[in-house]
PDB file of C-alpha atoms in Angstrom:
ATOM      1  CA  UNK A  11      10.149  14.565 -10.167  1.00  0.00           C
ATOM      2  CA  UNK A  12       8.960  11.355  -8.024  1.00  0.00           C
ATOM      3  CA  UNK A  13       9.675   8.622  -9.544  1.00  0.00           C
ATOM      4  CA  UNK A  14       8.900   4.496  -9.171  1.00  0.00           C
ATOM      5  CA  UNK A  15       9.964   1.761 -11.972  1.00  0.00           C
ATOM      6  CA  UNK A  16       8.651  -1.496 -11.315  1.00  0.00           C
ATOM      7  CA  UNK A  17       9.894  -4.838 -13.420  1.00  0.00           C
ATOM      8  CA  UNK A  18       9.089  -6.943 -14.902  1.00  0.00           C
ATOM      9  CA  UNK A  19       6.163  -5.433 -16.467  1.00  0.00           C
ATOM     10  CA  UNK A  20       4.531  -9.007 -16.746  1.00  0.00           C
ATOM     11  CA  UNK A  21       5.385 -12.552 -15.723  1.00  0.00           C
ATOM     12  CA  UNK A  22       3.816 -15.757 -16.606  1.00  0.00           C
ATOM     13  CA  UNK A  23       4.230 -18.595 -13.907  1.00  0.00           C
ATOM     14  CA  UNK A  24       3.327 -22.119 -13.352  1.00  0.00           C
ATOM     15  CA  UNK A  25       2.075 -23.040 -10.248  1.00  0.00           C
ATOM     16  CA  UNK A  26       4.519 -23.930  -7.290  1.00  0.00           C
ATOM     17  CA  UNK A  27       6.998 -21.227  -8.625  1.00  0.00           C
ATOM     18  CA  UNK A  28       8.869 -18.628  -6.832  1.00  0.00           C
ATOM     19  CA  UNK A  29       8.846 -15.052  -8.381  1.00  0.00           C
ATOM     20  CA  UNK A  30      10.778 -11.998  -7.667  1.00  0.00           C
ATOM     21  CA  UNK A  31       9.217  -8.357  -8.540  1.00  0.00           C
ATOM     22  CA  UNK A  32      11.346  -5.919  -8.442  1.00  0.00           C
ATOM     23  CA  UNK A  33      11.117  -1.965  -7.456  1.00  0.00           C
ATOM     24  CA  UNK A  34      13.058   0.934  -7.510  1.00  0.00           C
ATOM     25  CA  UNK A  35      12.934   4.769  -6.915  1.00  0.00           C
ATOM     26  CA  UNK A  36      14.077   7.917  -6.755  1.00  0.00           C
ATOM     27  CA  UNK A  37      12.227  10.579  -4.408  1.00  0.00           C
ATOM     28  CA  UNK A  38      12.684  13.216  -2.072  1.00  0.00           C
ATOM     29  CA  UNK A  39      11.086  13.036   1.710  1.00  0.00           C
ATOM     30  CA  UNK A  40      11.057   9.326   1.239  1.00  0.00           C
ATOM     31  CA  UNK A  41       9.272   8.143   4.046  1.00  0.00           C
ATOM     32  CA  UNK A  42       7.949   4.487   3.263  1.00  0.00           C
ATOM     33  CA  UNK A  43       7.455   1.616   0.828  1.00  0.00           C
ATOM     34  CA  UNK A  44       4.314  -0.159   0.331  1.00  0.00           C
ATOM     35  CA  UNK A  45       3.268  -3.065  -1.845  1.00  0.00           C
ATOM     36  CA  UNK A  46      -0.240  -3.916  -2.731  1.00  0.00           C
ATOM     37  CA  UNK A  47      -1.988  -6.485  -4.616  1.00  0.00           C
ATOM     38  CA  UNK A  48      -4.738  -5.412  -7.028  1.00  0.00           C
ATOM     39  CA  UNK A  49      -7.168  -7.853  -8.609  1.00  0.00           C
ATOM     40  CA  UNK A  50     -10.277  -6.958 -10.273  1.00  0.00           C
ATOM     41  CA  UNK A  51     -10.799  -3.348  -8.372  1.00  0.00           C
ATOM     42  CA  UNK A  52      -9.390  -1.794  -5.677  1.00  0.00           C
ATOM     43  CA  UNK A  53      -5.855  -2.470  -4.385  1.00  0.00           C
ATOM     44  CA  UNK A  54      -5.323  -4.270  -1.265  1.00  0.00           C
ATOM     45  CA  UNK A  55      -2.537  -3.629   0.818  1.00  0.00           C
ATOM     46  CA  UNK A  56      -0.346  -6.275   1.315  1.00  0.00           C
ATOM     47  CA  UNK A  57       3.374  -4.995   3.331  1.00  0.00           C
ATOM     48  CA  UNK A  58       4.634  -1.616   4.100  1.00  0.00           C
ATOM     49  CA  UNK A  59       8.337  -1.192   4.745  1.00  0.00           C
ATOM     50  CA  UNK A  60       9.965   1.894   6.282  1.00  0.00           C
ATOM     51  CA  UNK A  61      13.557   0.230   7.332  1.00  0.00           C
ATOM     52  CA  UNK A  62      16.456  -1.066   5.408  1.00  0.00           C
ATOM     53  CA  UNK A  63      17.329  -4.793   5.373  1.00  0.00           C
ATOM     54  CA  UNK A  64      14.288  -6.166   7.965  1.00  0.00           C
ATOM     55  CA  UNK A  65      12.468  -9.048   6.043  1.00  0.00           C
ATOM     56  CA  UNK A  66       8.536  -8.440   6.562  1.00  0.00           C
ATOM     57  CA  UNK A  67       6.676 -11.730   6.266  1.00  0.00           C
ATOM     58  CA  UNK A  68       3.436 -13.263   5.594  1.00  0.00           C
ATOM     59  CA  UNK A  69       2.288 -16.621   4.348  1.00  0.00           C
ATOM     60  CA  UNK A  70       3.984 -17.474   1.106  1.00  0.00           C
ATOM     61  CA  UNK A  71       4.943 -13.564   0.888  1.00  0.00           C
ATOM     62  CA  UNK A  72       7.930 -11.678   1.702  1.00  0.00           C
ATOM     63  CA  UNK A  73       9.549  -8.097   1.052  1.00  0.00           C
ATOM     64  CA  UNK A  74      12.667  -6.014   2.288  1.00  0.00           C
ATOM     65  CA  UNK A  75      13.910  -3.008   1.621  1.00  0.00           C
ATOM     66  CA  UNK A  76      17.073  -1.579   0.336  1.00  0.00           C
ATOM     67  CA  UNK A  77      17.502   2.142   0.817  1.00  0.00           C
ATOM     68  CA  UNK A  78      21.140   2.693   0.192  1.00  0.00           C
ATOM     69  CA  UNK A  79      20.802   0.908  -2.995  1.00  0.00           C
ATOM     70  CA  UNK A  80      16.742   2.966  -3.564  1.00  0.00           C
ATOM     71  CA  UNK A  81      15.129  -0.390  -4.466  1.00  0.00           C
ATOM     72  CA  UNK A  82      12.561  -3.563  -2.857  1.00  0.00           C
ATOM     73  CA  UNK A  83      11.754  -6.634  -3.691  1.00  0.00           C
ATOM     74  CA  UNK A  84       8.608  -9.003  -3.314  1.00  0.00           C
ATOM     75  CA  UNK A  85       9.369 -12.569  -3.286  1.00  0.00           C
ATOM     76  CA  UNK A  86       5.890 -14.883  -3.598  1.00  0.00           C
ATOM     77  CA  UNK A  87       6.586 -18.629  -3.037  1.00  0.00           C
ATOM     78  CA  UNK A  88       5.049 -22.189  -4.149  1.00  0.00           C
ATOM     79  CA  UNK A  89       2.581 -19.737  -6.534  1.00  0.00           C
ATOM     80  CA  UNK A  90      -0.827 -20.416  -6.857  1.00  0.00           C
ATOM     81  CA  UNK A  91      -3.467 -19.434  -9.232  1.00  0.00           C
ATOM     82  CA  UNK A  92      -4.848 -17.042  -6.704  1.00  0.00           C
ATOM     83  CA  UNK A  93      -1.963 -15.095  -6.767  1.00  0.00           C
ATOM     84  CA  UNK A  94      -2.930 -13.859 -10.379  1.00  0.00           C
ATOM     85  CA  UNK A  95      -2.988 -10.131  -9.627  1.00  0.00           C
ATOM     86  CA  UNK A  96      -1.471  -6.584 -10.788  1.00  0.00           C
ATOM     87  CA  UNK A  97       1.536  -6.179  -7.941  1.00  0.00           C
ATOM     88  CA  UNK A  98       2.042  -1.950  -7.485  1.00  0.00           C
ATOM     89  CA  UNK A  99       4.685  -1.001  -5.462  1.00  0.00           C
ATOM     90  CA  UNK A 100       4.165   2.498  -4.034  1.00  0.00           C
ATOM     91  CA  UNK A 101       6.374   5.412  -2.100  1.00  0.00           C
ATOM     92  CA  UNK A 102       5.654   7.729   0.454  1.00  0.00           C
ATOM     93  CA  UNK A 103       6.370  10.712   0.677  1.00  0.00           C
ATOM     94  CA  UNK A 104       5.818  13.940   2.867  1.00  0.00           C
ATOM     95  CA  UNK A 105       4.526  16.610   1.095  1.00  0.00           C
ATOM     96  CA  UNK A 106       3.698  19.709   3.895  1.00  0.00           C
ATOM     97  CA  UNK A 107       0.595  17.348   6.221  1.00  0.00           C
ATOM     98  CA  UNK A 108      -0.393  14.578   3.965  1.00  0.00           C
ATOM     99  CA  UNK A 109       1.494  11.721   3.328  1.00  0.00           C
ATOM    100  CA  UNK A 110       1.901  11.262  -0.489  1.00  0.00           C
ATOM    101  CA  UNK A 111       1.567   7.885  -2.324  1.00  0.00           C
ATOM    102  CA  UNK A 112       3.663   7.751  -5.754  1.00  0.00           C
ATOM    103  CA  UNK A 113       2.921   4.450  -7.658  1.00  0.00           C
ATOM    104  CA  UNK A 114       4.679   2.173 -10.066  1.00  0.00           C
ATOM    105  CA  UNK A 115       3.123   0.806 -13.089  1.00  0.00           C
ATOM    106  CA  UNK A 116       2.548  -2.174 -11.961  1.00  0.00           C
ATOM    107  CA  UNK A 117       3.706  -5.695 -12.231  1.00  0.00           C
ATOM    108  CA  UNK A 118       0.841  -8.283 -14.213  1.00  0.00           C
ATOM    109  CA  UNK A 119       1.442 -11.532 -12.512  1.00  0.00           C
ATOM    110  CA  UNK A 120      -0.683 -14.832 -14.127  1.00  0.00           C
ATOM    111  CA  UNK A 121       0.013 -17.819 -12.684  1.00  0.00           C
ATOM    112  CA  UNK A 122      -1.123 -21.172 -14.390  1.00  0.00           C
ATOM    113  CA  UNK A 123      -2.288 -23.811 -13.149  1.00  0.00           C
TER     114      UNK A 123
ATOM    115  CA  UNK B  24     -13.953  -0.706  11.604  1.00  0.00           C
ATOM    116  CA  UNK B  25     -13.627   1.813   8.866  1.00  0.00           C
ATOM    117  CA  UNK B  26     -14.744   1.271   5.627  1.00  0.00           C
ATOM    118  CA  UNK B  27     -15.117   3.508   2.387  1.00  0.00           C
ATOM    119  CA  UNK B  28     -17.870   3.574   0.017  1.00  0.00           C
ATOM    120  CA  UNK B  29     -17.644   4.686  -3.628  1.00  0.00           C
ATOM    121  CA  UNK B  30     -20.418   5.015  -6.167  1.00  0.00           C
ATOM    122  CA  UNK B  31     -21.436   4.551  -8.953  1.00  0.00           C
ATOM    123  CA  UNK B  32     -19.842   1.512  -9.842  1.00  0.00           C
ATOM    124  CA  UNK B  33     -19.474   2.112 -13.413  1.00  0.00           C
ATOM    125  CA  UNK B  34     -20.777   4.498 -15.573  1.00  0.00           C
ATOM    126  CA  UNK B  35     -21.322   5.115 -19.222  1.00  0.00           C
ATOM    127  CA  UNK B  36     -21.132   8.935 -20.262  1.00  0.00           C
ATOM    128  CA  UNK B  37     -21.358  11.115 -23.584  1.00  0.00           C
ATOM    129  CA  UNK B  38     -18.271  14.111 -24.495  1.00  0.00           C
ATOM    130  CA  UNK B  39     -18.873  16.762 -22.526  1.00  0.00           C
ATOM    131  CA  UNK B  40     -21.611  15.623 -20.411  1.00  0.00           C
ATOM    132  CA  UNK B  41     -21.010  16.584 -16.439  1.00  0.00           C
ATOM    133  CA  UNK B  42     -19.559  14.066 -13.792  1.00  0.00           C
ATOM    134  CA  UNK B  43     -20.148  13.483  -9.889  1.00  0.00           C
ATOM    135  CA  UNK B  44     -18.533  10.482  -8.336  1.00  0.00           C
ATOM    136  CA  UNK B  45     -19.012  10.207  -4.589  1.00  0.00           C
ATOM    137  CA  UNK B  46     -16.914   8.650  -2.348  1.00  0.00           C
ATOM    138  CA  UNK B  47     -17.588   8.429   1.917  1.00  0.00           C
ATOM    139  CA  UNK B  48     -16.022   7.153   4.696  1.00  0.00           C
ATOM    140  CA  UNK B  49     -17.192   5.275   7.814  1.00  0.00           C
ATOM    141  CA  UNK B  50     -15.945   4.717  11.263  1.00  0.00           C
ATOM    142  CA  UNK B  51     -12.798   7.342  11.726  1.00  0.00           C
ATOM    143  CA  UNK B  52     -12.457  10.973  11.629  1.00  0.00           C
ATOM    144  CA  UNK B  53      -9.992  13.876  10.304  1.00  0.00           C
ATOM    145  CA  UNK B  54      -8.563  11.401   7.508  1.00  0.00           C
ATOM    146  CA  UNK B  55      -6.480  12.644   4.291  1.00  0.00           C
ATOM    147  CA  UNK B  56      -8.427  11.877   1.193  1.00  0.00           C
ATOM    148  CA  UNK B  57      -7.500  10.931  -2.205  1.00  0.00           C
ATOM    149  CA  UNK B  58      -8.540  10.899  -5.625  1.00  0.00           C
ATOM    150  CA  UNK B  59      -6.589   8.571  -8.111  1.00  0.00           C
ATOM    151  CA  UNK B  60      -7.224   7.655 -11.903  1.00  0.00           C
ATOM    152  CA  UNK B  61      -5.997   4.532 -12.931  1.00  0.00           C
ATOM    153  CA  UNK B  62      -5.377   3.911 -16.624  1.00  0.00           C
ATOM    154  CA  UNK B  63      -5.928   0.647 -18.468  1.00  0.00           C
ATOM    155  CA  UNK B  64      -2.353  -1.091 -17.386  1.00  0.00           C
ATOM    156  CA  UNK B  65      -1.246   1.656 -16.010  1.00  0.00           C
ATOM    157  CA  UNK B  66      -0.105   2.348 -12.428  1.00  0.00           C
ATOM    158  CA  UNK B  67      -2.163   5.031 -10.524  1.00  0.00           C
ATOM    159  CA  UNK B  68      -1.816   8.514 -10.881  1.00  0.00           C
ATOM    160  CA  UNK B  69      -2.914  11.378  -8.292  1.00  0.00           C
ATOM    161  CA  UNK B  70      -5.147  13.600  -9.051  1.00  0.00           C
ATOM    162  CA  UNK B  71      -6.499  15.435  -5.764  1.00  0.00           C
ATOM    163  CA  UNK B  72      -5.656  15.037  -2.359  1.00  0.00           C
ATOM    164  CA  UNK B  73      -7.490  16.722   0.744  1.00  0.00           C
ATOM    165  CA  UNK B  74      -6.501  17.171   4.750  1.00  0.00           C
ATOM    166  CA  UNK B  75      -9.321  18.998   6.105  1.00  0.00           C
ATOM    167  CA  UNK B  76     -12.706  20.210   5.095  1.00  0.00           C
ATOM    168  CA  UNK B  77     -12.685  22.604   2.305  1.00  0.00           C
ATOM    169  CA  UNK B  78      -8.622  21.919   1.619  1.00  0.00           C
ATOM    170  CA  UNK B  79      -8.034  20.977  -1.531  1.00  0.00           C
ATOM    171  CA  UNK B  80      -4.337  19.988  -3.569  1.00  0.00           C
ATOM    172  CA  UNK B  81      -4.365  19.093  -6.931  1.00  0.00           C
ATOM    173  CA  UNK B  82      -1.519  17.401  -8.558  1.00  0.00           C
ATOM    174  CA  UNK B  83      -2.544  17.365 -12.382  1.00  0.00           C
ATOM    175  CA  UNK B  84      -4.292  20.333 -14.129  1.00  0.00           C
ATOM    176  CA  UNK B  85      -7.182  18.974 -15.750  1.00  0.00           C
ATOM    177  CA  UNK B  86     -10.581  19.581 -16.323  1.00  0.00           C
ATOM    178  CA  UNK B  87     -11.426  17.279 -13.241  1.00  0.00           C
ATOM    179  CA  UNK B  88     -11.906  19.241  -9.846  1.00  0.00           C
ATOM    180  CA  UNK B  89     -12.546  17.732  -6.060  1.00  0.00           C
ATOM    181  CA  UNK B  90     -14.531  19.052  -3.141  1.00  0.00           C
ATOM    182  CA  UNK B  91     -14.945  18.099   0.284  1.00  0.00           C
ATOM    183  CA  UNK B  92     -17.824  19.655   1.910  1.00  0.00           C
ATOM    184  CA  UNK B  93     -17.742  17.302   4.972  1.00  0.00           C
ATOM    185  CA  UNK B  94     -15.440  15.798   7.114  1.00  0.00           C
ATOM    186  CA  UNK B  95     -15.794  12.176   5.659  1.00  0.00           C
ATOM    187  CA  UNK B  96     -16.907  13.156   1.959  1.00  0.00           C
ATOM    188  CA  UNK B  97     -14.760  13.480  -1.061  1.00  0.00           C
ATOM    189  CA  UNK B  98     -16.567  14.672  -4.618  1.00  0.00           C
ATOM    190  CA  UNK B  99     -14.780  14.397  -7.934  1.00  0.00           C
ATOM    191  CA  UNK B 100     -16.495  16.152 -10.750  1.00  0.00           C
ATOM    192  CA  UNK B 101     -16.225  17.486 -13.896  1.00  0.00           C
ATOM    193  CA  UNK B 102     -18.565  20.187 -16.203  1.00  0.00           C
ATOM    194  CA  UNK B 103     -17.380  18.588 -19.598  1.00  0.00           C
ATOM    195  CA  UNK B 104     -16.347  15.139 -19.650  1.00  0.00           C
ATOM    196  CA  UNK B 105     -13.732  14.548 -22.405  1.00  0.00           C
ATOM    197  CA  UNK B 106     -12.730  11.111 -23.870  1.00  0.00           C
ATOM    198  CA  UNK B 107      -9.400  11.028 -21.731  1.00  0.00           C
ATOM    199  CA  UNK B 108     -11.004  10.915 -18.750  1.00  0.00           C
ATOM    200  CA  UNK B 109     -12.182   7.551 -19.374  1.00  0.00           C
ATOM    201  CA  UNK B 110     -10.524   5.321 -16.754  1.00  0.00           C
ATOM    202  CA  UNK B 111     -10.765   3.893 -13.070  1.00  0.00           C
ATOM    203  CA  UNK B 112     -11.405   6.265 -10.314  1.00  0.00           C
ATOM    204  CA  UNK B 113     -10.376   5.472  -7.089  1.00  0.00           C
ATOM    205  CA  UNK B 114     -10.874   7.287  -3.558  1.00  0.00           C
ATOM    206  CA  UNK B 115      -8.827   6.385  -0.896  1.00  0.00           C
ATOM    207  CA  UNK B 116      -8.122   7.765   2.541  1.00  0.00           C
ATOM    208  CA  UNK B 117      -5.307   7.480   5.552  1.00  0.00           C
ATOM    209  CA  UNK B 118      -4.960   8.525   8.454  1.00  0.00           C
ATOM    210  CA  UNK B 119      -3.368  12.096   9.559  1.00  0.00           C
ATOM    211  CA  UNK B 120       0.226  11.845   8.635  1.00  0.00           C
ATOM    212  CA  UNK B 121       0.439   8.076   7.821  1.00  0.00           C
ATOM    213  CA  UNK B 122       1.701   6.648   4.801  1.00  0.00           C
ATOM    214  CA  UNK B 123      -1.017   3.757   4.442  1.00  0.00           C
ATOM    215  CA  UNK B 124      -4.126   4.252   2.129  1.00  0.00           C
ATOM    216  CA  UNK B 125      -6.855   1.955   2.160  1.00  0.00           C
ATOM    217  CA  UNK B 126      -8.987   2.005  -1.246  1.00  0.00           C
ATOM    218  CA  UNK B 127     -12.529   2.000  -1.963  1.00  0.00           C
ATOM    219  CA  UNK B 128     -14.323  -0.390  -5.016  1.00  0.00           C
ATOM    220  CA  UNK B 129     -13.518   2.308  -7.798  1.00  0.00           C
ATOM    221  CA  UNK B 130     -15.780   3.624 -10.232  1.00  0.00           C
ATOM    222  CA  UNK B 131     -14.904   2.575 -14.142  1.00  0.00           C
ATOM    223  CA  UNK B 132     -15.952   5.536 -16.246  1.00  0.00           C
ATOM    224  CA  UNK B 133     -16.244   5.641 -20.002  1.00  0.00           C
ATOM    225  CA  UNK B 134     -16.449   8.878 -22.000  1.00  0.00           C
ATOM    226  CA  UNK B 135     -18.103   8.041 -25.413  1.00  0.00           C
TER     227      UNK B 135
END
């Protein structure tokens, strides 16, 4: 079975921080990473990463991908309070013609101000 | 652009009451369509996926089923809602063969 562990579960910040989330997996037909960022409702996609070791980039927000090791990071600098957000970390998969999304629980990120 | 459009918003329903949630997409064609149900805390969990008209997959037997009787138009219903179906329902769609989903709003359902 597909699976995707995210940690920490939770992390409370002060502003101008620098957090790490952390996932890993195990899957067959692994195809791509994503990351997304979900506030109130629906999840907005934020980097998707298909190749080991190349740094994707924007703003304050970075994320690579290890696939030898089955595992990505998202690094958020200099926090703010707008970062406050659930952080799910998804895999895709091929499963026969549609591309399969299996998702992480989720990492609860509050920063304070 | 393409956008997606889910409704209702939220909705308030009694034990085994029926359920239709709609969900549509604008501006692309032929896309894979999803149904999720996301738990309080909880990551999101796959309940129905769909690459053509009519075509169907479900991941999780339930008492939930999913319909798509056009190109661009997903239906999730139920005949008998049961308090574990309470959550957050959200469609999504990609395109053909891609891994990247783009959401809609979500409906939050409570069973009561």
């Amino acid at each position: 079975e597909d699976k995707v562990v995210q940690s920490p579960l939770s992390l409370v910040v002060h502003e101008g921080d620098t957090v790490t989330l952390n996932c890993s997996y195990e899957v067959t037909n692994f195809r791509s990473l994503l990351w997304y960022k979900q506030e109130k409702k629906a999840p907005t996609f934020l980097f998707m990463l298909t190749s080991s070791g190349i740094e994707k980039k924007s703003g304050r927000l970075s994320s690579i991908l290890d696939k030898k090791e089955l595992f990505s990071i998202l690094n958020i600098t200099a926090t703010q309070t707008g970062d406050s957000a659930v952080y799910l970390c998804a895999v895709g998969v091929l499963d026969g013609s549609a591309r399969q999304l299996t998702f992480g629980s989720g990492t609860q990120l509050t920063v304070l101000p | 652009s393409q956008t997606i459009h889910q409704w209702p918003a939220t909705l308030v329903q009694p034990v085994g009451s029926p359920l239709s949630l709609e969900c549509t997409v604008e501006g692309t064609s032929n896309p894979n369509l999803y149904w999720y149900r996301q738990a309080a805390g909880r990551g999101l969990q796959l309940l129905f996926y769909s690459v053509g008209i009519g075509q169907i997959s479900s991941e999780v037997p339930q008492n939930l089923s999913a319909s798509r009787p056009q190109d661009r138009q997903f239906i999730l219903s139920s005949k008998k809602l049961l308090l574990s179906d309470s959550g957050f329902y959200l469609c999504a769609w990609s395109g053909s063969g891609a891994s990247q989903q783009f959401f809609g709003p979500g409906t939050r359902l409570t069973v009561l």
